Amino acid sequence: MAAPMMRRYRAWLRAGKVSFANEPVFGDGKRPVSTSVLCWNSKGITTKENRDVSWAAVVGLEIHAQISSNSKLFSGSQVQFAAPPNSLVSFLDVSLPGTLPVLNRRCVEAAVSTGLALNCTINKKSLFDRKHYFYADLPAGYQITQHRIPIAVNGCLQYFMQAGKRPNEIVSKTVRIKQIQLEQDSGKSLHDDFRNQTLVDLNRAGIGLMELVMEPDMCCGEEAAAAVRELQLILQALGSSQANMAEGQLRVDANVSVHHPGQLYGVRTEVKNINSARFLAKAIDYEIHRQIEELENGGTILNETRAFDYKLGRTVPMRDKEGKQDYRFMPEPNLPPLVLYDAKSLPAHINDQQVINIDWIRETLPDLPSVKRAKFVERYGLQTQHIFVLQNEDGLMDFFERVVNATEMNPQKVIGWVINNFISYLKLYNITVKESPVTPVLLAELLDLIASRKISSSAAKQVLEEMWKKEGKSPALIVKEKKLNLILDWNELEGICQTVMRDHQKEVAEIKSGNLKVLNSIIGHVQRTTRGRSDPVTVKQILEKLLS
């Protein structure tokens, strides 16, 4: 059912039945406040005659980001991905009687820096609360969070997305950040269906999280995915979270509802624990369409939690949320209020290690992704879409800059090799920039061979392919072994061109009759004959002379 549904959705896009439009903002608190919506024209998808109804979709996100810290939020247990089960657990993590929480300074600083980067108001006084619920991977029976007064509120995130078919059509959008709060992560339940049992790993229990709550200002999966990607870049730039979704360091819950423009919001569903931006876009778009189709067919939307099945490309029910769960929030008795200071309120003669200074953290913030993009455009003369490609691959922007600093080639030519060739090999071998056997120094050496006219671009591609075989050979050595040096002798190239022309008389005749486009085909034949050792510009000059 999912595949036909998604095919119809794409067909509506092509037919123009799905469109972006602005919706009025209402101030009464009862009407939709989203300023951009995804409108479905239901005409043509319903069996009822003479019906023309548009739909508005509303999307809000709740994001849990694991804080980059050596220890957990309230205990000294180490934080390490993929450690043996239950090997990083303290007495506090298993909630033994008599243990008390001690707040991790690093986690607080990470939350403050994130709040500042997202234009939030930092609360100088925030409180911790207990959120009670009972599950096997939560030994205490409650989670320590910030329900009443979180550490940061009222921010915004500016993100960018492609507006049209052309890659340079980039538009800016903004989503409001309701709040950022510190809280503990739970343990992990491992379900063994073969033995019909569930095992609990508490290594994750107590790890520090930042929960970022985004207002429902988005309208489709593409917008949500773009916002999450920008947030990832910001968190990684700050160092507050590695934000690796594949390792569960960034988990996204999407709240989705649809309604007729100008009417009350519809019943929302929550799609839980989505672990990639691509799946997030697919899950939201599917859920929007599912809800519209359900309502068009006379059904109702349940207030429920759903999961995204990436194999089927659809969301599936998890549990009903109609009966609101009572978490019995109460103040955390073992933790005092978290008090922060700025330059004005900082007490005199106080040890800096005893307090957290908001202004000091503000001054030490690194360049954020938007600033880096502007600097790269100005410094290297790159196009905007190139910058987004560099930023979307972890470590690629630094890789590019190191290549540019080590080579004589123009940065505008270097970007082509990085985006078109280097990234292709990363995807082919399914590895990260850090795992690449081709270092910035090696790629710069290869590009210098092109710039100094020692090899051609086509020969350089052959060299690059050899460099990915992890044999540790330098580009110069590969060129020498494969005999890929550029043929510079004009007479030798002219003889090769004459031979190629004799072997392709039909194409030569077409050129002489006025079809000059065929000349590129002859150049290609010469390139293949020389195994990429000829310069296409020089070859073209020789062919034009011979054909005149």
Coordinates of C-alpha atoms in Angstrom, one line a residue, residues 25 121 192 194 198 286 447 464 476:
V25 CA -1.4 34.3 11.1
T121 CA 17.2 33.6 26.2
D192 CA 15.6 -11.1 21.7
F194 CA 14.4 -15.9 19.3
T198 CA 14.3 -8.6 26.7
Y286 CA 4.1 9.8 4.2
L447 CA 46.1 18.5 -8.6
L464 CA 42.9 9.0 -8.3
A476 CA 53.9 11.0 -8.9

